[in-house]
């Protein structure tokens, strides 16, 4: 059944009891006596043993100690949470091995490479093993000698800084220091062994390196209670309350994600789109089954003649461009005198399974027609962000083939159009994983948001998986009220047909940059993009690496091309308002013939945001100033209804 539009119901938080102060010596003594009496009175197994909760309650009744009472309460909470956890885990759908890990072919490739090395260069393999054993034995011997001499301090530690090991005990405590350094020895051994394998191609190399990194990150001692000093200190400080809160957080996440263990990155109750984020004033002026078109209220008396329209990615919600007033690109563009329209995409359900790339391009053209009708202007300027930029490039190529010049100038944010180098997505763009996604699509009709979020998270596992899991499940912390992480968790499903077209033809076959992408009766090539163009990429972007963004733009046929390179990553590099004065950018490069580094050499570095430079570029192509245009019709006030639909 199609999900109804509207704001989701807010989940009411359960109040958590606060940890009481530590008991006095007298109370502790009373608790100990109660434990002793309880031990004497406990019947043997043959007479029916008491439950742990009954034992704790008896201890409380005997001694009246606050610690015993808390113990009884916590045990009852743990038992109830345990039942909920088992029930929630039972809701998990049948697993799909194709999207859980690389297929057996990669494992066989790695094993074959190791056997080949053992057969052809046994001395090198033995040397690796002996080196690892030697490092481990030396490490163990140093710790044993220090213990035998009564030197209960950690040795000098020159290990590189790692934010996982910020607690001083990792440096000063002999146990934690030993555990950390043995982990680092193990990690180096795995990485060295992987690096020495002679693999058949670069794809196998990247996949083996990725798998090795996942194992190394997963086995960090910070991910286990017994070897995490932060978690142990917190448990002692709160008398175990932090661990109970952590279990509550775990149960909540498993329940919210249909039996999957996906850690929440942000407090979902801290924000409501349209109330404390995404609050720029405007109206939904057009709605179709695929999009709502928002026209924003002008903030200047005069505006540029040509309207400006933004197509955000439909893999996330549009309000990344309007999180709060001080970093809102939407508000900034209004202040620059643009009549601004933004698309809010439908969050697809299973009824959208057959929606394809051509349907999204039709939606682009329909939205452009509506903007032209509402403003009385035959031409407009457009912006596409990420996958919406990829689709915008296809649309521009199609319009060129049709002889349609409605788009006056286009801007692409962090947009990939040449996928010859798959970068960090190499692991996920091979047949074993893509075939697994095809099975998911066949089963659900969608590439579900849950799977996409998990895939993206494991590109930065320490920051987006293990670190948040430790804070939530072992330290018992509430997820932060952080607007960017809230947006990151508010992702969307993708229609099955569109997702497979994107993966098979654009990513795997790289058709747009090679033989051509067949769409709507035309074969489209990058060289067909003739529209005046400004492209913005980000230096630290791991989703759309800037060199690959540049490579696609360099092949486009537009004689008027501008490329800007912002510092920082996929989001922070784009949402980089001038007021922050945080990240600079490269601009002015004109060499599109000799590779991305030659372009950067020809560019100059400019301190501060790229927004003003782009604003000048837009203004030169936006026509004369005319009286401001306010929305004349309103289906709903901004931010509309589609933005409130959450993937389920």
PDB file of N, CA and C in Angstrom, residues 97-112 207-208 211 431-433 435:
ATOM      1  N   UNK A  97      22.574 -13.323   1.108  1.00  0.00           N
ATOM      2  CA  UNK A  97      24.040 -13.392   1.144  1.00  0.00           C
ATOM      3  C   UNK A  97      24.695 -12.476   0.118  1.00  0.00           C
ATOM      4  N   UNK A  98      24.008 -12.204  -0.968  1.00  0.00           N
ATOM      5  CA  UNK A  98      24.594 -11.390  -2.025  1.00  0.00           C
ATOM      6  C   UNK A  98      24.908  -9.969  -1.613  1.00  0.00           C
ATOM      7  N   UNK A  99      24.234  -9.456  -0.584  1.00  0.00           N
ATOM      8  CA  UNK A  99      24.511  -8.088  -0.139  1.00  0.00           C
ATOM      9  C   UNK A  99      25.124  -8.064   1.255  1.00  0.00           C
ATOM     10  N   UNK A 100      25.447  -9.235   1.797  1.00  0.00           N
ATOM     11  CA  UNK A 100      26.046  -9.294   3.126  1.00  0.00           C
ATOM     12  C   UNK A 100      27.564  -9.185   3.066  1.00  0.00           C
ATOM     13  N   UNK A 101      28.167  -9.711   1.989  1.00  0.00           N
ATOM     14  CA  UNK A 101      29.625  -9.716   1.868  1.00  0.00           C
ATOM     15  C   UNK A 101      29.983 -10.076   0.437  1.00  0.00           C
ATOM     16  N   UNK A 102      31.232  -9.810   0.042  1.00  0.00           N
ATOM     17  CA  UNK A 102      31.646 -10.239  -1.303  1.00  0.00           C
ATOM     18  C   UNK A 102      31.454 -11.741  -1.472  1.00  0.00           C
ATOM     19  N   UNK A 103      31.201 -12.153  -2.692  1.00  0.00           N
ATOM     20  CA  UNK A 103      30.937 -13.548  -2.973  1.00  0.00           C
ATOM     21  C   UNK A 103      32.173 -14.424  -2.849  1.00  0.00           C
ATOM     22  N   UNK A 104      31.986 -15.754  -2.970  1.00  0.00           N
ATOM     23  CA  UNK A 104      33.100 -16.699  -2.794  1.00  0.00           C
ATOM     24  C   UNK A 104      34.215 -16.515  -3.821  1.00  0.00           C
ATOM     25  N   UNK A 105      33.905 -15.906  -4.962  1.00  0.00           N
ATOM     26  CA  UNK A 105      34.934 -15.724  -5.990  1.00  0.00           C
ATOM     27  C   UNK A 105      36.090 -14.879  -5.463  1.00  0.00           C
ATOM     28  N   UNK A 106      35.767 -13.817  -4.698  1.00  0.00           N
ATOM     29  CA  UNK A 106      36.830 -12.977  -4.143  1.00  0.00           C
ATOM     30  C   UNK A 106      37.654 -13.755  -3.123  1.00  0.00           C
ATOM     31  N   UNK A 107      36.980 -14.542  -2.294  1.00  0.00           N
ATOM     32  CA  UNK A 107      37.702 -15.334  -1.292  1.00  0.00           C
ATOM     33  C   UNK A 107      38.649 -16.321  -1.986  1.00  0.00           C
ATOM     34  N   UNK A 108      38.174 -16.938  -3.069  1.00  0.00           N
ATOM     35  CA  UNK A 108      39.010 -17.880  -3.808  1.00  0.00           C
ATOM     36  C   UNK A 108      40.191 -17.157  -4.468  1.00  0.00           C
ATOM     37  N   UNK A 109      39.947 -15.938  -4.939  1.00  0.00           N
ATOM     38  CA  UNK A 109      41.030 -15.162  -5.546  1.00  0.00           C
ATOM     39  C   UNK A 109      42.121 -14.868  -4.530  1.00  0.00           C
ATOM     40  N   UNK A 110      41.704 -14.443  -3.327  1.00  0.00           N
ATOM     41  CA  UNK A 110      42.675 -14.138  -2.281  1.00  0.00           C
ATOM     42  C   UNK A 110      43.416 -15.397  -1.835  1.00  0.00           C
ATOM     43  N   UNK A 111      42.661 -16.496  -1.647  1.00  0.00           N
ATOM     44  CA  UNK A 111      43.293 -17.750  -1.229  1.00  0.00           C
ATOM     45  C   UNK A 111      44.255 -18.254  -2.306  1.00  0.00           C
ATOM     46  N   UNK A 112      43.840 -18.131  -3.574  1.00  0.00           N
ATOM     47  CA  UNK A 112      44.710 -18.562  -4.663  1.00  0.00           C
ATOM     48  C   UNK A 112      45.991 -17.752  -4.725  1.00  0.00           C
ATOM     49  N   UNK A 207      39.334  -4.696  -3.696  1.00  0.00           N
ATOM     50  CA  UNK A 207      38.371  -5.462  -2.906  1.00  0.00           C
ATOM     51  C   UNK A 207      39.051  -6.164  -1.737  1.00  0.00           C
ATOM     52  N   UNK A 208      40.220  -6.738  -1.967  1.00  0.00           N
ATOM     53  CA  UNK A 208      40.947  -7.394  -0.872  1.00  0.00           C
ATOM     54  C   UNK A 208      41.374  -6.357   0.171  1.00  0.00           C
ATOM     55  N   UNK A 211      38.276  -5.514   2.232  1.00  0.00           N
ATOM     56  CA  UNK A 211      37.938  -6.570   3.180  1.00  0.00           C
ATOM     57  C   UNK A 211      38.910  -6.587   4.357  1.00  0.00           C
ATOM     58  N   UNK A 431      29.841  -7.823  -9.976  1.00  0.00           N
ATOM     59  CA  UNK A 431      28.636  -8.613 -10.263  1.00  0.00           C
ATOM     60  C   UNK A 431      28.071  -9.327  -9.046  1.00  0.00           C
ATOM     61  N   UNK A 432      28.937  -9.830  -8.148  1.00  0.00           N
ATOM     62  CA  UNK A 432      28.391 -10.571  -7.014  1.00  0.00           C
ATOM     63  C   UNK A 432      27.488  -9.679  -6.166  1.00  0.00           C
ATOM     64  N   UNK A 433      27.937  -8.460  -5.894  1.00  0.00           N
ATOM     65  CA  UNK A 433      27.135  -7.565  -5.056  1.00  0.00           C
ATOM     66  C   UNK A 433      25.944  -6.994  -5.831  1.00  0.00           C
ATOM     67  N   UNK A 435      24.411  -8.370  -8.323  1.00  0.00           N
ATOM     68  CA  UNK A 435      23.425  -9.449  -8.454  1.00  0.00           C
ATOM     69  C   UNK A 435      22.626  -9.616  -7.170  1.00  0.00           C
TER      70      UNK A 435
END
